[in-house]
Amino acid sequence: MSHKKHPTPPEILACDVVAKSKLFTVEALSLSFSNGEQREYERVRGGGRGAVMIVPITAENELLLVREYCAGTHDYQLGFPKGLIDPGETPIEAGNRELKEEVGFGANAFSDLKVVSLAPSYFNAKMHILVASELYPEQLEGDEPEPLVVVKWPLDKLGELLHQEDFTEARSVAALLLLKAHLNLEA
């Protein structure tokens, strides 16, 4: 299998902020590639902190998911707990905090599944996907505008979760498939 990589990324000739909101900064990049081609790209600059998504598994072999409002699609979606990594936090510390805020549990054990990016041609953001186990009840106040609905899903019905109409968020789908592969490797 070949793992050929380009030797160096293109040179950034100019980087200008073209739009900014409280959540996003859009940059225009002037790039020069190693073959002499020059192009203009736009990207959403990430905050650099990263994010976490947690796949919590209870002692009863159930997944804990949340159903929450999503402004982008203006509906409610079912997915795994997630959130930004606060300054000074590790991904595991952030994952444990988000679990407590969103589903009312902490975890004594975490496993890394994968670090993923979403549309890396346009976004500079990474998400750490973690499996959490050895759960214990503990609630922290979160920043959601309304209480999240916690949904328990039997681990032996993973395939059915993929067919849920409101389980469409790509990172949650990726986390589920990564979990399935992770569990098969452990078996």
Coordinates of N, CA and C in Angstrom, one line a residue:
M1 N 0.8 -1.2 0.0 CA 0.0 0.0 0.0 C 0.9 1.2 0.0
S2 N 0.6 2.2 -0.9 CA 1.4 3.4 -1.0 C 0.9 4.5 -0.1
H3 N 1.8 5.1 0.6 CA 1.4 6.3 1.5 C 2.1 7.5 1.0
K4 N 2.1 7.7 -0.3 CA 2.8 8.9 -0.9 C 2.1 10.2 -0.5
K5 N 2.9 11.1 0.0 CA 2.4 12.4 0.4 C 3.1 13.5 -0.4
H6 N 2.4 14.6 -0.5 CA 3.0 15.8 -1.1 C 4.1 16.3 -0.1
P7 N 5.2 16.8 -0.6 CA 6.3 17.1 0.2 C 6.0 18.3 1.2
T8 N 5.4 19.3 0.7 CA 5.1 20.5 1.5 C 3.8 21.1 1.1
P9 N 3.0 21.7 2.1 CA 1.8 22.3 1.7 C 2.1 23.6 0.9
P10 N 1.1 24.1 0.2 CA 1.3 25.4 -0.5 C 1.7 26.5 0.4
E11 N 2.4 27.5 -0.2 CA 2.8 28.7 0.6 C 1.5 29.6 0.7
I12 N 1.3 30.1 1.9 CA 0.2 31.1 2.1 C 0.8 32.5 1.7
L13 N 0.3 33.1 0.7 CA 0.8 34.4 0.2 C 0.1 35.5 1.0
A14 N -1.2 35.3 1.3 CA -2.0 36.3 2.0 C -3.1 35.6 2.7
C15 N -3.5 36.1 3.9 CA -4.6 35.6 4.7 C -5.3 36.8 5.2
D16 N -6.6 36.9 4.8 CA -7.4 38.1 5.2 C -8.7 37.6 5.8
V17 N -9.2 38.2 6.9 CA -10.5 37.9 7.4 C -11.5 38.6 6.6
V18 N -12.5 37.8 6.1 CA -13.5 38.4 5.2 C -14.9 38.4 5.9
A19 N -15.0 37.7 7.0 CA -16.3 37.7 7.8 C -16.0 37.2 9.2
K20 N -16.7 37.8 10.1 CA -16.5 37.3 11.5 C -17.8 37.5 12.3
S21 N -18.1 36.4 13.1 CA -19.2 36.5 14.0 C -18.7 36.0 15.3
K22 N -19.6 35.9 16.3 CA -19.2 35.5 17.6 C -18.7 34.0 17.6
L23 N -19.2 33.2 16.6 CA -18.8 31.8 16.5 C -17.8 31.5 15.4
F24 N -17.7 32.3 14.4 CA -16.9 31.9 13.2 C -16.1 33.0 12.7
T25 N -14.9 32.7 12.2 CA -14.1 33.6 11.5 C -13.8 33.0 10.1
V26 N -14.1 33.7 9.0 CA -13.9 33.2 7.7 C -12.7 34.0 7.1
E27 N -11.7 33.2 6.6 CA -10.5 33.7 6.0 C -10.4 33.4 4.6
A28 N -9.9 34.4 3.8 CA -9.6 34.2 2.4 C -8.1 34.0 2.3
L29 N -7.7 32.9 1.7 CA -6.3 32.5 1.6 C -5.8 32.7 0.1
S30 N -4.7 33.3 -0.1 CA -4.0 33.3 -1.4 C -2.9 32.3 -1.3
L31 N -2.9 31.2 -2.1 CA -2.0 30.1 -2.0 C -1.1 30.0 -3.3
S32 N 0.1 29.6 -3.1 CA 1.0 29.2 -4.2 C 1.4 27.8 -4.0
F33 N 1.1 26.9 -5.0 CA 1.4 25.5 -4.9 C 2.8 25.3 -5.5
S34 N 3.4 24.1 -5.1 CA 4.8 23.8 -5.5 C 4.9 23.8 -7.1
N35 N 3.8 23.6 -7.8 CA 3.9 23.6 -9.3 C 3.7 24.9 -9.9
G36 N 3.7 26.0 -9.1 CA 3.5 27.4 -9.6 C 2.1 27.8 -9.6
E37 N 1.1 26.9 -9.5 CA -0.3 27.3 -9.6 C -0.6 28.2 -8.3
Q38 N -1.5 29.2 -8.6 CA -1.9 30.1 -7.5 C -3.4 30.0 -7.4
R39 N -4.0 29.9 -6.3 CA -5.4 29.8 -6.1 C -5.9 30.6 -4.8
E40 N -7.2 31.0 -4.9 CA -7.8 31.6 -3.7 C -8.7 30.5 -3.0
Y41 N -8.6 30.4 -1.7 CA -9.4 29.5 -0.9 C -10.1 30.3 0.2
E42 N -11.2 29.8 0.7 CA -11.8 30.3 1.9 C -11.9 29.2 2.9
R43 N -11.7 29.5 4.2 CA -11.8 28.5 5.2 C -12.4 29.2 6.5
V44 N -13.0 28.4 7.3 CA -13.5 28.8 8.6 C -12.4 28.4 9.6
R45 N -11.9 29.4 10.2 CA -10.8 29.2 11.2 C -11.3 28.7 12.5
G46 N -10.8 27.6 13.0 CA -11.2 27.0 14.3 C -10.5 27.8 15.4
G47 N -11.1 27.6 16.6 CA -10.6 28.2 17.8 C -9.3 27.6 18.3
G48 N -8.9 26.4 17.7 CA -7.7 25.7 18.1 C -7.8 24.9 19.4
R49 N -9.0 24.9 20.0 CA -9.2 24.2 21.3 C -9.5 22.7 21.0
G50 N -10.3 22.5 19.9 CA -10.8 21.2 19.6 C -12.1 20.9 20.3
A51 N -12.6 19.7 20.1 CA -13.9 19.3 20.7 C -13.8 17.8 21.0
V52 N -14.8 17.4 21.8 CA -14.9 15.9 22.1 C -16.3 15.4 21.8
M53 N -16.4 14.2 21.5 CA -17.6 13.5 21.4 C -17.5 12.2 22.2
I54 N -18.4 11.9 23.1 CA -18.3 10.8 24.0 C -19.4 9.8 23.7
V55 N -18.9 8.5 23.6 CA -19.8 7.4 23.4 C -19.9 6.7 24.8
P56 N -20.9 7.0 25.6 CA -21.0 6.4 26.9 C -21.7 5.0 26.9
I57 N -21.1 4.1 27.6 CA -21.7 2.7 27.7 C -21.9 2.4 29.1
T58 N -23.2 2.1 29.5 CA -23.6 1.8 30.9 C -23.2 0.4 31.2
A59 N -23.3 0.1 32.5 CA -23.0 -1.3 33.0 C -24.1 -2.2 32.5
E60 N -25.2 -1.7 32.1 CA -26.3 -2.5 31.5 C -26.2 -2.7 30.0
N61 N -25.0 -2.3 29.4 CA -24.7 -2.4 28.0 C -25.7 -1.6 27.2
E62 N -25.9 -0.3 27.6 CA -26.7 0.6 26.9 C -25.8 1.8 26.5
L63 N -26.1 2.4 25.3 CA -25.5 3.7 25.0 C -26.3 4.8 25.5
L64 N -25.7 5.9 25.9 CA -26.4 7.1 26.3 C -26.3 8.1 25.2
L65 N -27.4 8.5 24.6 CA -27.4 9.5 23.6 C -28.3 10.7 24.1
V66 N -28.2 11.8 23.4 CA -29.0 13.0 23.7 C -29.8 13.4 22.5
R67 N -31.0 13.9 22.7 CA -31.7 14.5 21.6 C -31.8 16.0 21.9
E68 N -31.2 16.8 21.0 CA -31.2 18.2 21.2 C -31.5 19.0 20.0
Y69 N -31.9 20.3 20.2 CA -32.2 21.2 19.1 C -30.9 21.5 18.3
C70 N -31.0 21.5 17.0 CA -29.9 21.9 16.1 C -30.4 23.0 15.2
A71 N -29.8 24.2 15.3 CA -30.2 25.3 14.6 C -30.0 25.2 13.1
G72 N -28.9 24.5 12.7 CA -28.6 24.4 11.3 C -29.7 23.7 10.5
T73 N -30.3 22.7 11.1 CA -31.4 21.9 10.4 C -32.8 22.3 11.0
H74 N -32.8 23.2 12.0 CA -34.0 23.6 12.7 C -34.9 22.4 13.1
D75 N -34.3 21.4 13.7 CA -35.0 20.3 14.2 C -34.2 19.7 15.4
Y76 N -34.8 18.6 15.9 CA -34.1 17.9 17.0 C -33.4 16.7 16.4
Q77 N -32.2 16.5 16.9 CA -31.3 15.3 16.4 C -30.9 14.5 17.6
L78 N -30.8 13.2 17.3 CA -30.3 12.3 18.3 C -28.8 12.1 18.0
G79 N -27.9 12.2 19.0 CA -26.5 12.0 18.8 C -25.8 11.8 20.2
F80 N -24.5 11.6 20.1 CA -23.7 11.4 21.3 C -23.4 12.7 21.9
P81 N -23.2 12.7 23.3 CA -22.8 14.0 23.9 C -21.5 14.5 23.3
K82 N -21.4 15.9 23.3 CA -20.3 16.5 22.7 C -20.1 17.9 23.2
G83 N -18.9 18.5 22.9 CA -18.7 19.9 23.3 C -17.3 20.3 23.1
L84 N -17.0 21.6 23.2 CA -15.7 22.1 23.1 C -14.8 21.8 24.3
I85 N -13.5 21.7 24.0 CA -12.5 21.5 25.0 C -12.2 22.9 25.6
D86 N -12.4 23.1 26.9 CA -12.1 24.3 27.5 C -10.6 24.5 27.6
P87 N -10.1 25.8 27.7 CA -8.7 26.0 27.8 C -8.2 25.3 29.1
G88 N -7.0 24.6 28.9 CA -6.4 23.9 30.0 C -6.9 22.5 30.2
E89 N -8.0 22.1 29.5 CA -8.5 20.8 29.7 C -7.9 19.8 28.7
T90 N -7.7 18.6 29.1 CA -7.4 17.5 28.2 C -8.7 17.0 27.5
P91 N -8.6 16.3 26.4 CA -9.8 15.7 25.8 C -10.6 14.8 26.8
I92 N -9.9 14.1 27.6 CA -10.6 13.2 28.6 C -11.3 14.1 29.7
E93 N -10.7 15.1 30.2 CA -11.3 16.0 31.2 C -12.5 16.7 30.6
A94 N -12.4 17.1 29.3 CA -13.5 17.8 28.7 C -14.7 16.7 28.4
G95 N -14.3 15.5 28.1 CA -15.3 14.5 27.9 C -16.1 14.2 29.1
N96 N -15.3 14.1 30.2 CA -16.0 13.8 31.5 C -16.9 14.9 31.9
R97 N -16.5 16.2 31.7 CA -17.3 17.4 32.0 C -18.6 17.4 31.2
E98 N -18.4 17.1 29.9 CA -19.6 17.1 29.0 C -20.5 16.0 29.4
L99 N -20.0 14.9 29.7 CA -20.9 13.8 30.2 C -21.8 14.2 31.3
K100 N -21.1 14.8 32.3 CA -21.8 15.2 33.5 C -22.9 16.3 33.2
E101 N -22.5 17.2 32.3 CA -23.5 18.3 31.9 C -24.6 17.8 31.1
E102 N -24.4 16.8 30.1 CA -25.4 16.5 29.2 C -26.2 15.2 29.5
V103 N -25.6 14.3 30.2 CA -26.3 13.0 30.5 C -26.4 12.7 32.0
G104 N -25.7 13.5 32.9 CA -25.8 13.3 34.3 C -24.9 12.1 34.8
F105 N -23.8 11.8 34.1 CA -22.9 10.8 34.5 C -21.5 11.2 34.3
G106 N -20.6 10.7 35.1 CA -19.2 10.8 34.9 C -18.7 9.4 34.5
A107 N -17.4 9.3 34.2 CA -16.9 8.0 33.8 C -15.5 7.8 34.4
N108 N -15.2 6.6 34.9 CA -13.9 6.3 35.4 C -12.9 5.7 34.4
A109 N -13.4 5.4 33.2 CA -12.6 4.8 32.1 C -12.9 5.4 30.8
F110 N -11.9 5.8 30.0 CA -12.1 6.3 28.7 C -11.1 5.6 27.7
S111 N -11.6 5.4 26.5 CA -10.7 4.8 25.4 C -10.8 5.8 24.2
D112 N -9.7 6.1 23.6 CA -9.7 6.9 22.4 C -10.1 6.0 21.2
L113 N -11.1 6.5 20.4 CA -11.5 5.9 19.2 C -10.7 6.5 18.0
K114 N -10.8 7.8 17.9 CA -10.2 8.4 16.7 C -10.3 9.9 16.9
V115 N -9.4 10.7 16.3 CA -9.5 12.1 16.1 C -10.0 12.3 14.7
V116 N -11.1 13.0 14.5 CA -11.7 13.3 13.2 C -11.7 14.8 12.9
S117 N -11.8 15.1 11.6 CA -12.1 16.4 11.2 C -13.3 16.4 10.3
L118 N -14.0 17.6 10.2 CA -15.2 17.7 9.4 C -14.9 18.7 8.3
A119 N -15.0 18.2 7.1 CA -14.8 19.0 5.9 C -13.5 19.8 6.0
P120 N -12.3 19.1 6.1 CA -11.0 19.8 6.3 C -10.6 20.7 5.1
S121 N -11.3 20.7 4.0 CA -11.0 21.7 2.9 C -11.5 23.0 3.3
Y122 N -12.5 23.1 4.3 CA -13.1 24.4 4.7 C -13.0 24.7 6.1
F123 N -12.8 23.7 7.0 CA -12.8 23.9 8.5 C -11.5 23.5 9.1
N124 N -11.0 24.2 10.0 CA -9.8 23.8 10.8 C -10.2 23.4 12.2
A125 N -10.8 22.2 12.3 CA -11.3 21.8 13.6 C -11.1 20.3 13.7
K126 N -10.8 19.9 14.9 CA -10.6 18.5 15.2 C -11.6 18.1 16.4
M127 N -12.1 16.8 16.3 CA -12.9 16.3 17.3 C -12.3 14.9 17.8
H128 N -12.2 14.8 19.1 CA -11.7 13.6 19.7 C -12.9 12.7 20.0
I129 N -13.0 11.5 19.5 CA -14.1 10.6 19.8 C -13.6 9.6 20.9
L130 N -14.3 9.6 22.0 CA -13.9 8.8 23.1 C -15.1 7.8 23.5
V131 N -14.7 6.6 24.0 CA -15.7 5.7 24.6 C -15.5 5.9 26.1
A132 N -16.6 6.0 26.8 CA -16.6 6.2 28.3 C -17.3 5.0 28.9
S133 N -16.7 4.4 29.9 CA -17.4 3.3 30.7 C -17.1 3.5 32.2
E134 N -17.6 2.5 32.9 CA -17.6 2.6 34.4 C -18.2 3.9 34.8
L135 N -19.5 4.1 34.4 CA -20.2 5.4 34.6 C -20.7 5.4 36.1
Y136 N -20.8 6.6 36.6 CA -21.3 6.9 37.9 C -22.1 8.2 37.8
P137 N -23.2 8.3 38.6 CA -24.1 9.4 38.5 C -23.4 10.7 39.1
E138 N -23.4 11.7 38.3 CA -23.0 13.1 38.7 C -23.4 14.1 37.7
Q139 N -24.1 15.1 38.1 CA -24.7 16.2 37.3 C -23.9 17.5 37.4
L140 N -23.6 18.1 36.3 CA -23.1 19.5 36.3 C -24.0 20.3 35.5
E141 N -24.1 21.6 35.8 CA -25.0 22.5 35.0 C -24.3 22.8 33.7
G142 N -25.0 22.6 32.6 CA -24.5 22.8 31.3 C -24.9 24.2 30.7
D143 N -24.6 24.4 29.4 CA -24.9 25.7 28.8 C -26.0 25.6 27.8
E144 N -26.7 24.4 27.8 CA -27.8 24.3 26.8 C -29.0 25.1 27.2
P145 N -29.8 25.6 26.3 CA -30.9 26.5 26.6 C -32.1 25.8 27.1
E146 N -32.2 24.5 26.9 CA -33.3 23.7 27.5 C -32.7 22.3 27.9
P147 N -33.4 21.6 28.8 CA -32.9 20.3 29.1 C -32.8 19.3 27.9
L148 N -31.7 18.6 27.9 CA -31.6 17.6 26.8 C -32.3 16.3 27.2
V149 N -32.8 15.7 26.2 CA -33.5 14.4 26.4 C -32.4 13.3 26.3
V150 N -32.3 12.5 27.4 CA -31.3 11.4 27.4 C -32.0 10.2 26.9
V151 N -31.4 9.5 25.9 CA -32.0 8.3 25.3 C -31.0 7.2 25.5
K152 N -31.6 6.1 26.1 CA -30.8 4.8 26.3 C -31.0 3.9 25.1
W153 N -29.9 3.4 24.6 CA -30.0 2.5 23.4 C -29.2 1.3 23.6
P154 N -29.9 0.1 23.5 CA -29.2 -1.2 23.8 C -28.0 -1.4 22.9
L155 N -26.9 -1.8 23.4 CA -25.7 -2.0 22.7 C -25.9 -3.1 21.6
D156 N -26.8 -4.1 21.9 CA -27.0 -5.2 20.9 C -27.9 -4.8 19.8
K157 N -28.3 -3.5 19.7 CA -29.2 -3.0 18.6 C -28.5 -1.8 17.9
L158 N -27.2 -1.9 17.8 CA -26.4 -0.8 17.2 C -26.9 -0.5 15.8
G159 N -27.1 -1.6 15.0 CA -27.5 -1.5 13.6 C -28.8 -0.7 13.4
E160 N -29.7 -0.9 14.4 CA -31.0 -0.2 14.3 C -30.9 1.3 14.5
L161 N -29.9 1.7 15.3 CA -29.6 3.1 15.5 C -29.3 3.9 14.2
L162 N -28.6 3.2 13.3 CA -28.3 3.8 12.0 C -29.6 4.1 11.2
H163 N -30.7 3.4 11.5 CA -31.9 3.6 10.7 C -32.9 4.6 11.4
Q164 N -32.5 5.2 12.5 CA -33.3 6.2 13.2 C -33.3 7.4 12.3
E165 N -34.5 8.0 12.1 CA -34.6 9.2 11.2 C -33.9 10.4 11.7
D166 N -33.8 10.5 13.1 CA -33.2 11.7 13.6 C -31.7 11.4 14.0
F167 N -31.1 10.3 13.6 CA -29.7 10.0 13.9 C -29.0 10.2 12.6
T168 N -28.7 11.5 12.3 CA -28.1 11.8 10.9 C -26.8 12.5 11.0
E169 N -26.4 13.0 12.2 CA -25.2 13.8 12.3 C -24.0 13.0 12.0
A170 N -23.2 13.4 11.1 CA -22.1 12.6 10.5 C -21.1 12.2 11.6
R171 N -20.8 13.0 12.5 CA -19.8 12.7 13.5 C -20.3 11.6 14.4
S172 N -21.6 11.6 14.8 CA -22.2 10.6 15.6 C -22.3 9.3 14.8
V173 N -22.6 9.3 13.5 CA -22.6 8.1 12.7 C -21.2 7.5 12.7
A174 N -20.2 8.4 12.5 CA -18.8 7.9 12.4 C -18.4 7.3 13.8
A175 N -18.8 7.9 14.9 CA -18.5 7.4 16.2 C -19.2 6.0 16.4
L176 N -20.4 5.8 15.9 CA -21.1 4.6 16.1 C -20.3 3.5 15.3
L177 N -19.9 3.8 14.1 CA -19.2 2.8 13.3 C -17.8 2.5 13.8
L178 N -17.2 3.5 14.4 CA -15.9 3.3 15.0 C -16.1 2.4 16.3
L179 N -17.1 2.6 17.0 CA -17.4 1.8 18.2 C -17.6 0.4 17.8
K180 N -18.4 0.2 16.8 CA -18.7 -1.2 16.3 C -17.4 -1.9 16.0
A181 N -16.5 -1.2 15.3 CA -15.2 -1.8 14.9 C -14.4 -2.1 16.2
H182 N -14.4 -1.1 17.1 CA -13.7 -1.2 18.4 C -14.2 -2.4 19.2
L183 N -15.5 -2.6 19.3 CA -16.0 -3.7 20.0 C -15.7 -5.1 19.4
N184 N -15.7 -5.1 18.0 CA -15.3 -6.3 17.3 C -13.9 -6.7 17.6
L185 N -13.0 -5.7 17.7 CA -11.6 -6.0 17.9 C -11.4 -6.5 19.3
E186 N -12.2 -6.0 20.3 CA -12.1 -6.5 21.7 C -12.6 -7.9 21.8
A187 N -13.6 -8.3 21.0 CA -14.3 -9.6 21.2 C -13.4 -10.8 20.9

